[in-house]
mmCIF file of C-alpha atoms in Angstrom:
data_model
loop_
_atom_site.group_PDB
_atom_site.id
_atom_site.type_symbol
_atom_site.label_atom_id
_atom_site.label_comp_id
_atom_site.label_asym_id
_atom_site.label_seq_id
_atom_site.Cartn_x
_atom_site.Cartn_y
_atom_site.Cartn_z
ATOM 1 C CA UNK A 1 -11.023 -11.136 -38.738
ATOM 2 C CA UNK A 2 -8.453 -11.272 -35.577
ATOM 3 C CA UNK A 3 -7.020 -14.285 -35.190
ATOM 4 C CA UNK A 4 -6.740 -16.256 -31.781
ATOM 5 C CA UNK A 5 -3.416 -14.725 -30.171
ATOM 6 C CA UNK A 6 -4.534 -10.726 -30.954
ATOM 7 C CA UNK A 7 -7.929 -11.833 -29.231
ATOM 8 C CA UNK A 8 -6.349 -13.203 -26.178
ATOM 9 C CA UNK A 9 -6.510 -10.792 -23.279
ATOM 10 C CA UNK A 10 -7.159 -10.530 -19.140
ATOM 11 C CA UNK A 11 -10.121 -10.498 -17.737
ATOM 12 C CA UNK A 12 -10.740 -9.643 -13.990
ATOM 13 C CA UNK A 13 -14.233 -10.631 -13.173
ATOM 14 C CA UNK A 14 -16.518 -9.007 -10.501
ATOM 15 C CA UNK A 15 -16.035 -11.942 -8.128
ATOM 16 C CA UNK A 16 -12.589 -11.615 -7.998
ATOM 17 C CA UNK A 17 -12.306 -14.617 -10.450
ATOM 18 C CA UNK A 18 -9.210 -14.310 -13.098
ATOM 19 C CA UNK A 19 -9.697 -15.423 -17.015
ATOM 20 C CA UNK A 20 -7.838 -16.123 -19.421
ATOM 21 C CA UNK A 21 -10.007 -15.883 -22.568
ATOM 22 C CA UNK A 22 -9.656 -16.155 -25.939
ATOM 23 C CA UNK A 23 -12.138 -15.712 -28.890
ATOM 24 C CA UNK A 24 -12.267 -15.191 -32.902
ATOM 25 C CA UNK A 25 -13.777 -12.405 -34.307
ATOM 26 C CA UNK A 26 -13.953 -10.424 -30.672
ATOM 27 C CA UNK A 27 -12.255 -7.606 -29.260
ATOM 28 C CA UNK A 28 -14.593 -6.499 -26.354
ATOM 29 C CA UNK A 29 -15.588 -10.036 -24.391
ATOM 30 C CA UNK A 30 -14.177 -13.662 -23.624
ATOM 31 C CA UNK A 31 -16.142 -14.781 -26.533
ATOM 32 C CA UNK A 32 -18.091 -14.344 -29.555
ATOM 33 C CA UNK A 33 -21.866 -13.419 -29.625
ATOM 34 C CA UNK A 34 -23.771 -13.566 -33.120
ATOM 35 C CA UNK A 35 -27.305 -13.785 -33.328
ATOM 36 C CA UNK A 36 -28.402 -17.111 -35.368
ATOM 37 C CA UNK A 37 -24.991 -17.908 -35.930
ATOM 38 C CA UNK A 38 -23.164 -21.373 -35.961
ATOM 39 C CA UNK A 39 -20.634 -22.030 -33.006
ATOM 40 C CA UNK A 40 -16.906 -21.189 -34.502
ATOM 41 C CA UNK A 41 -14.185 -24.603 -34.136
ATOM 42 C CA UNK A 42 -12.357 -24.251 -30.477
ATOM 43 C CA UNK A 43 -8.948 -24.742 -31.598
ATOM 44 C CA UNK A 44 -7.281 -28.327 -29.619
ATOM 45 C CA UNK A 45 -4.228 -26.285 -29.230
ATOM 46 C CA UNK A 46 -4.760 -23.478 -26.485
ATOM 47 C CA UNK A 47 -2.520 -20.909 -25.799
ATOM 48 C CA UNK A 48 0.304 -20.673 -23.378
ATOM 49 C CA UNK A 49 -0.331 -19.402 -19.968
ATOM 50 C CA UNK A 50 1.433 -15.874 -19.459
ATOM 51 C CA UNK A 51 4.422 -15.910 -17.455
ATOM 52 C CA UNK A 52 4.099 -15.807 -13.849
ATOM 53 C CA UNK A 53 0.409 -16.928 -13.889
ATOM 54 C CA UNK A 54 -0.737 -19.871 -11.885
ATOM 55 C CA UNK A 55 -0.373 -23.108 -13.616
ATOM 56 C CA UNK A 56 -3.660 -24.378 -12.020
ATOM 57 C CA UNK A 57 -6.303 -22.688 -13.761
ATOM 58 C CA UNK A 58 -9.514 -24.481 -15.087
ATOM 59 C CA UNK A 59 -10.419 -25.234 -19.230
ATOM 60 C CA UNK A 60 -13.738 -24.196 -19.803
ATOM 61 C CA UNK A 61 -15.455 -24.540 -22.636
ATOM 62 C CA UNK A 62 -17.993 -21.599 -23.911
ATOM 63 C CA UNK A 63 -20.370 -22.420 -26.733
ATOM 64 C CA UNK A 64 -23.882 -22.251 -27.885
ATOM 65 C CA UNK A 65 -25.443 -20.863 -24.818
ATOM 66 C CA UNK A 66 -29.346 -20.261 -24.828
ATOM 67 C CA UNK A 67 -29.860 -20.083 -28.601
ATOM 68 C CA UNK A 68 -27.110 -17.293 -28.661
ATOM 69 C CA UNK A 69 -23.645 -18.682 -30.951
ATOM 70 C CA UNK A 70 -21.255 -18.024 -28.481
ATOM 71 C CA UNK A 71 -17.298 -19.690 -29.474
ATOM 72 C CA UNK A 72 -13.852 -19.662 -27.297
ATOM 73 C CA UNK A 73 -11.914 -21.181 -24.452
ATOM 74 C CA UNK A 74 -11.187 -19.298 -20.908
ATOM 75 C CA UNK A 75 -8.673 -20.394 -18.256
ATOM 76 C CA UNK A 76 -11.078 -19.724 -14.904
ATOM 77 C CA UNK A 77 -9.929 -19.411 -11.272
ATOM 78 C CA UNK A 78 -12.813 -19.090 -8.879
ATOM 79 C CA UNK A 79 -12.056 -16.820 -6.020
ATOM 80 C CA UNK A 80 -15.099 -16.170 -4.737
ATOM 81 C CA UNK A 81 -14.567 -15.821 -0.627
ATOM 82 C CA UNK A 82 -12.238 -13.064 -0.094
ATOM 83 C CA UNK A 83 -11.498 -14.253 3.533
ATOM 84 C CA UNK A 84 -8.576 -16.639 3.928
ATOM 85 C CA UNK A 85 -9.750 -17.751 7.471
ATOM 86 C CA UNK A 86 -6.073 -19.032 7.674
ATOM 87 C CA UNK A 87 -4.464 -15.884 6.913
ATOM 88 C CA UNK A 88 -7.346 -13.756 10.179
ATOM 89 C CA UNK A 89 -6.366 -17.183 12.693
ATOM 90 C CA UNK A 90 -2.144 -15.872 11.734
ATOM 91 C CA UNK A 91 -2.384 -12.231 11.862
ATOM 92 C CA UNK A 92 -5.194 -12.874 15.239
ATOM 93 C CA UNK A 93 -2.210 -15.070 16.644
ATOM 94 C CA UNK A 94 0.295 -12.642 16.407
ATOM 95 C CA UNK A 95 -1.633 -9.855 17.408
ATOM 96 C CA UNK A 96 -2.478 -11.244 20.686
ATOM 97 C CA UNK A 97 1.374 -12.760 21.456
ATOM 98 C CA UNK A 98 2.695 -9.439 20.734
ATOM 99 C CA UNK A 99 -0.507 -8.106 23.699
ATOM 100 C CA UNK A 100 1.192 -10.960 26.071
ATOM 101 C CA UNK A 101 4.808 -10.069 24.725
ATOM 102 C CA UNK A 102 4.196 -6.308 26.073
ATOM 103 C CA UNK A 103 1.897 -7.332 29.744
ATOM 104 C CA UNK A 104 5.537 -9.781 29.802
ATOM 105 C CA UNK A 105 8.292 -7.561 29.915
ATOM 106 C CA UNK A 106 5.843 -4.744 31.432
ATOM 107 C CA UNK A 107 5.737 -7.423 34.790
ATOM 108 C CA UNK A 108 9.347 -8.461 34.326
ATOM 109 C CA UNK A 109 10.952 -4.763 34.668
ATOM 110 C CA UNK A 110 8.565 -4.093 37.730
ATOM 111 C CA UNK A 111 9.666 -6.745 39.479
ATOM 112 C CA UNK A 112 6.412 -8.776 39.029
ATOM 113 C CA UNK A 113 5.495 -12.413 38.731
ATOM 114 C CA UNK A 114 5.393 -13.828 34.888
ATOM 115 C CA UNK A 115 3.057 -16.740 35.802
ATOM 116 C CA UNK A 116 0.658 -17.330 32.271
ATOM 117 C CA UNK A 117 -2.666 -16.699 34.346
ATOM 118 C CA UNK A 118 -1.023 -13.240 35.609
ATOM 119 C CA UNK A 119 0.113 -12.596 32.264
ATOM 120 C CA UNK A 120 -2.844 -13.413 30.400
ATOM 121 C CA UNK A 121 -4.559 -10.513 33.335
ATOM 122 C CA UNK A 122 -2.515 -7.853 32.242
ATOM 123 C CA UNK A 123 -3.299 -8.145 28.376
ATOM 124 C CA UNK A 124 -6.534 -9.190 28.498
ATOM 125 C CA UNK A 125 -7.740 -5.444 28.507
ATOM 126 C CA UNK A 126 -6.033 -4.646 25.569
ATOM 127 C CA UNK A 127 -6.401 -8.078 23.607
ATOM 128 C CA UNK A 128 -10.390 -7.707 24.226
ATOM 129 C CA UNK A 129 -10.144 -3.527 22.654
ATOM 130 C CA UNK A 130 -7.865 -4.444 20.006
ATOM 131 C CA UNK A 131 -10.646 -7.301 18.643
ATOM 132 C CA UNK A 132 -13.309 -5.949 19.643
ATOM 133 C CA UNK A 133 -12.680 -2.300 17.605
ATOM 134 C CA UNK A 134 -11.281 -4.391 14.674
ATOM 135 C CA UNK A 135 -14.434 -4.868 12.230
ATOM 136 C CA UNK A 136 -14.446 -1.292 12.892
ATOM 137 C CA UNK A 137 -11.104 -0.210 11.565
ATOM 138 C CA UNK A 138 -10.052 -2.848 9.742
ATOM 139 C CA UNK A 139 -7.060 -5.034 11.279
ATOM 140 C CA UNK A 140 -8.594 -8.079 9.410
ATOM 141 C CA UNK A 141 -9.485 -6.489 6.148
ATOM 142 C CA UNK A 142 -8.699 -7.723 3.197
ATOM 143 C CA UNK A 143 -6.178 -5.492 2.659
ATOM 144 C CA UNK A 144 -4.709 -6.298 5.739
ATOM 145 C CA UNK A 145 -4.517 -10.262 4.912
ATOM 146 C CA UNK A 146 -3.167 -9.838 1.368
ATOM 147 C CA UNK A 147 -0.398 -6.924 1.896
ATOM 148 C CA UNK A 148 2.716 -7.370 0.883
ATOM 149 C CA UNK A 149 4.056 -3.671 1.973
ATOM 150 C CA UNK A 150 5.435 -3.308 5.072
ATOM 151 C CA UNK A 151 4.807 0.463 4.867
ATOM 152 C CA UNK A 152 0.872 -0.623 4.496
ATOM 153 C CA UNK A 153 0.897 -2.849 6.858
ATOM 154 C CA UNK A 154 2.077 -0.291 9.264
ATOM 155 C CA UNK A 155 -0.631 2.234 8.158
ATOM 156 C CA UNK A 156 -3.162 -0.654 8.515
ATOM 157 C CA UNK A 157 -1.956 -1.269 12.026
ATOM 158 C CA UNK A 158 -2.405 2.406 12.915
ATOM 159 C CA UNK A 159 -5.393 2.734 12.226
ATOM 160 C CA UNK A 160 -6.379 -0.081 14.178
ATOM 161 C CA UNK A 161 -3.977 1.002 17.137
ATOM 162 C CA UNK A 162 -5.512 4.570 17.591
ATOM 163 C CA UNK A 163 -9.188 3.086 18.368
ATOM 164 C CA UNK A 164 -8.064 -0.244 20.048
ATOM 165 C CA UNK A 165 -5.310 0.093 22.400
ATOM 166 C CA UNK A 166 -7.463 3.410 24.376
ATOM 167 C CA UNK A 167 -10.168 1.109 24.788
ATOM 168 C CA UNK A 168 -7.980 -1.225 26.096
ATOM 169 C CA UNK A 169 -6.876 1.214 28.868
ATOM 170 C CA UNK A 170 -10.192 2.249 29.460
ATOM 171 C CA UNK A 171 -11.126 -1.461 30.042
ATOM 172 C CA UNK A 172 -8.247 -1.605 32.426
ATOM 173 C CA UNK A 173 -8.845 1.246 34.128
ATOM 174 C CA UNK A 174 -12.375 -0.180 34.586
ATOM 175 C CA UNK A 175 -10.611 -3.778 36.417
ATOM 176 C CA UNK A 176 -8.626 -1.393 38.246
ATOM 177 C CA UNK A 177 -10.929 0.751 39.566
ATOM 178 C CA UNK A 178 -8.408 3.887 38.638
ATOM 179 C CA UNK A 179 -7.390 5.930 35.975
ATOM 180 C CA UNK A 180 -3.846 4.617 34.854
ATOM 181 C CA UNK A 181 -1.010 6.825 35.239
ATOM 182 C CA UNK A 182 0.037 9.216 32.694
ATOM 183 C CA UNK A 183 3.591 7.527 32.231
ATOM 184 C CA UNK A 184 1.958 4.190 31.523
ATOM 185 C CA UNK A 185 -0.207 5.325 28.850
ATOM 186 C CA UNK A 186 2.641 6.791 26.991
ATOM 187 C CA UNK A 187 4.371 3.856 27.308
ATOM 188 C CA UNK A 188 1.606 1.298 26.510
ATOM 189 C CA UNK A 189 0.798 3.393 23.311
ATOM 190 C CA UNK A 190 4.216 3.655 21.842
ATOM 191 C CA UNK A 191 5.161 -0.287 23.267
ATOM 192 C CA UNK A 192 2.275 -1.999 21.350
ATOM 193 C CA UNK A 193 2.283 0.171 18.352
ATOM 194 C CA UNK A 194 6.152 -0.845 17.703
ATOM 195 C CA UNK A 195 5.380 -4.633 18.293
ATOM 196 C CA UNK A 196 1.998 -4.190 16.617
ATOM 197 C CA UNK A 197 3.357 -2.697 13.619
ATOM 198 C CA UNK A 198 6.309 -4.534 14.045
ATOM 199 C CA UNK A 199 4.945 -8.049 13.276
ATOM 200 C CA UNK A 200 2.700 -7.021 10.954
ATOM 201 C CA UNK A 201 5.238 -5.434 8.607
ATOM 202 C CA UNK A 202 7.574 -8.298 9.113
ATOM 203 C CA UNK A 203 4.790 -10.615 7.844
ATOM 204 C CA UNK A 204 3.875 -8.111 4.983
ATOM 205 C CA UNK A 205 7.620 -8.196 3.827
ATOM 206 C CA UNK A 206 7.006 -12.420 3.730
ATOM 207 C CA UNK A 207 3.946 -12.425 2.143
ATOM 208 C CA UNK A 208 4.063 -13.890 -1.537
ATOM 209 C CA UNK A 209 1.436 -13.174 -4.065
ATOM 210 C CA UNK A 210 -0.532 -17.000 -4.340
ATOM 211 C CA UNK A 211 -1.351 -16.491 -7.830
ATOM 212 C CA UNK A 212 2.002 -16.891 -8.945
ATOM 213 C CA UNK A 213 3.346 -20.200 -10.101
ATOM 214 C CA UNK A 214 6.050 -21.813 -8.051
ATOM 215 C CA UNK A 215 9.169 -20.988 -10.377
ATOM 216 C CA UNK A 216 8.014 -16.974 -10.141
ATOM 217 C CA UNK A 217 7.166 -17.323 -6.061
ATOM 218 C CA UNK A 218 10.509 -18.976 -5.492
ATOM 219 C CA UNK A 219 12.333 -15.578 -7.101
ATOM 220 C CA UNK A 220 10.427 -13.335 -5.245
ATOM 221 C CA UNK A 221 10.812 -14.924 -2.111
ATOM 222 C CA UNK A 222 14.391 -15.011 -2.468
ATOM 223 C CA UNK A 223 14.351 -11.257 -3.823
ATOM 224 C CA UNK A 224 13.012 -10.879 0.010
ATOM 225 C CA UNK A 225 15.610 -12.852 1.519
ATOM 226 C CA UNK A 226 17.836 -10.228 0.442
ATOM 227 C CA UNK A 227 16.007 -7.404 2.161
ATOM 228 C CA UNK A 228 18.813 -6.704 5.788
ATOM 229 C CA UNK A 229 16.699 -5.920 8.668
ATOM 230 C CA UNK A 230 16.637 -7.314 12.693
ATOM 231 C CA UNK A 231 12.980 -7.896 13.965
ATOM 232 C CA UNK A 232 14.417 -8.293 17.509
ATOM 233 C CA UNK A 233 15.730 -4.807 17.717
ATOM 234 C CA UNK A 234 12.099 -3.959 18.370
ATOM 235 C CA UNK A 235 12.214 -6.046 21.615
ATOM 236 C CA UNK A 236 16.003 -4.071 22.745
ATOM 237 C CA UNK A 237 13.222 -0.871 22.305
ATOM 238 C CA UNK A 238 10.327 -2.141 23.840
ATOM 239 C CA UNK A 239 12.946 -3.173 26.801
ATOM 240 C CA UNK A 240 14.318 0.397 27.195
ATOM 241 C CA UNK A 241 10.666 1.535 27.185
ATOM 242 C CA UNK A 242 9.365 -0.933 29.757
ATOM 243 C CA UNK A 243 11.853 -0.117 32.583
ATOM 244 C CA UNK A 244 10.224 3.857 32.977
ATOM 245 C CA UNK A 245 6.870 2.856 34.511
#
């Protein structure tokens, strides 16, 4: 018969749930299943939490279920809702300042007034194509809340980019009553993609994994402290861009 320890093992459930779960006599489940059979003695001493894991996992206790014998302990996390609503509000935030960030420096280099209202006008097009093509390609995904790649969060942001910024110049086109000029499309395209994808992968490079306890978060956020890079440098292009419409 295995003992506890070679029976310990991770378990990712459907729901997104992690377990810890340990059993005698079982090397396929999170417990033992015997027909007829007399619960087995859940040691008092469990055992230790792999490194890294979160420290704030749940005991249960698994025994005797329906007539069915069933023995062992599981550390449970429930993880049910896949959405962090907090995470959609941030990356929703920044998506639109970097929309008024653009419509900004746009009006600035042409001489035009930077009033909010005004401001607000000239993104509004895009900031109402950008959300409104996003269920469709994904800029609030789950994969776009959790990333921790900067390279993936640029990829994410593409794909998002090449649906919702052309609706957004249709849409302006549409308050304009013309077909915007050939220079400005260029230069809206490549302007909100940089501080699109900018942001995004500056947040993805920040991101730290929640299910690791605080001694493991703490080294990799310093791991990314070390990473050299200038987010502003993306402004000095957006800048150079801005002053050719």
């Amino acid at each position: 018969m295995l003992g506890l320890a070679d029976c310990c093992r991770l378990v990712l459930g459907g729901s997104g749930s992690l377990r810890v779960a340990a059993s005698e006599g079982s090397q396929s489940g999170a417990g033992t299943e015997e027909k007829g059979a007399k619960p087995q003695r859940i040691p008092k001493k469990l055992p230790p939490m792999p490194p890294g894991m979160d420290p704030n996992l749940e005991l249960v206790r698994v025994e005797d279920l329906k007539g069915d014998a069933v023995s062992g302990v599981g550390f449970v996390k429930n993880d049910a809702n896949s959405t962090d609503v907090g995470r959609v509000a941030l990356l929703v935030a920044g998506d639109v300042a970097a929309f008024l960030i653009f419509a900004a420096i746009g009006r600035a280099n042409h001489g035009e007034g930077n009033a909010v209202a005004e401001v607000v006008g000239t993104a509004l097009p895009f900031i109402l194509g950008w959300l409104a093509t996003s269920p469709l390609t994904g800029a609030y995904s789950e994969d776009a809340q959790k990333t921790q790649d900067p390279l993936n969060a640029w990829l994410i942001t593409g794909k998002s980019w090449i649906a919702g910024v052309p609706v957004g110049l249709v849409l302006r086109g549409v308050a304009k009553g013309r077909v915007p000029p050939k220079p400005f499309i260029i230069v809206a395209m490549v302007a909100t993609l940089v501080l699109l994808g900018g942001w995004r992968s500056f947040l993805a490079s920040k991101t730290i994994d929640p299910r690791l306890n605080p001694k493991a978060a703490a080294a990799a956020k310093e791991n990314q402290g070390n990473k050299k890079g200038n987010v502003f440098e993306m402004f000095e292009l957006i800048g150079s861009l801005t002053k050719r419409w």
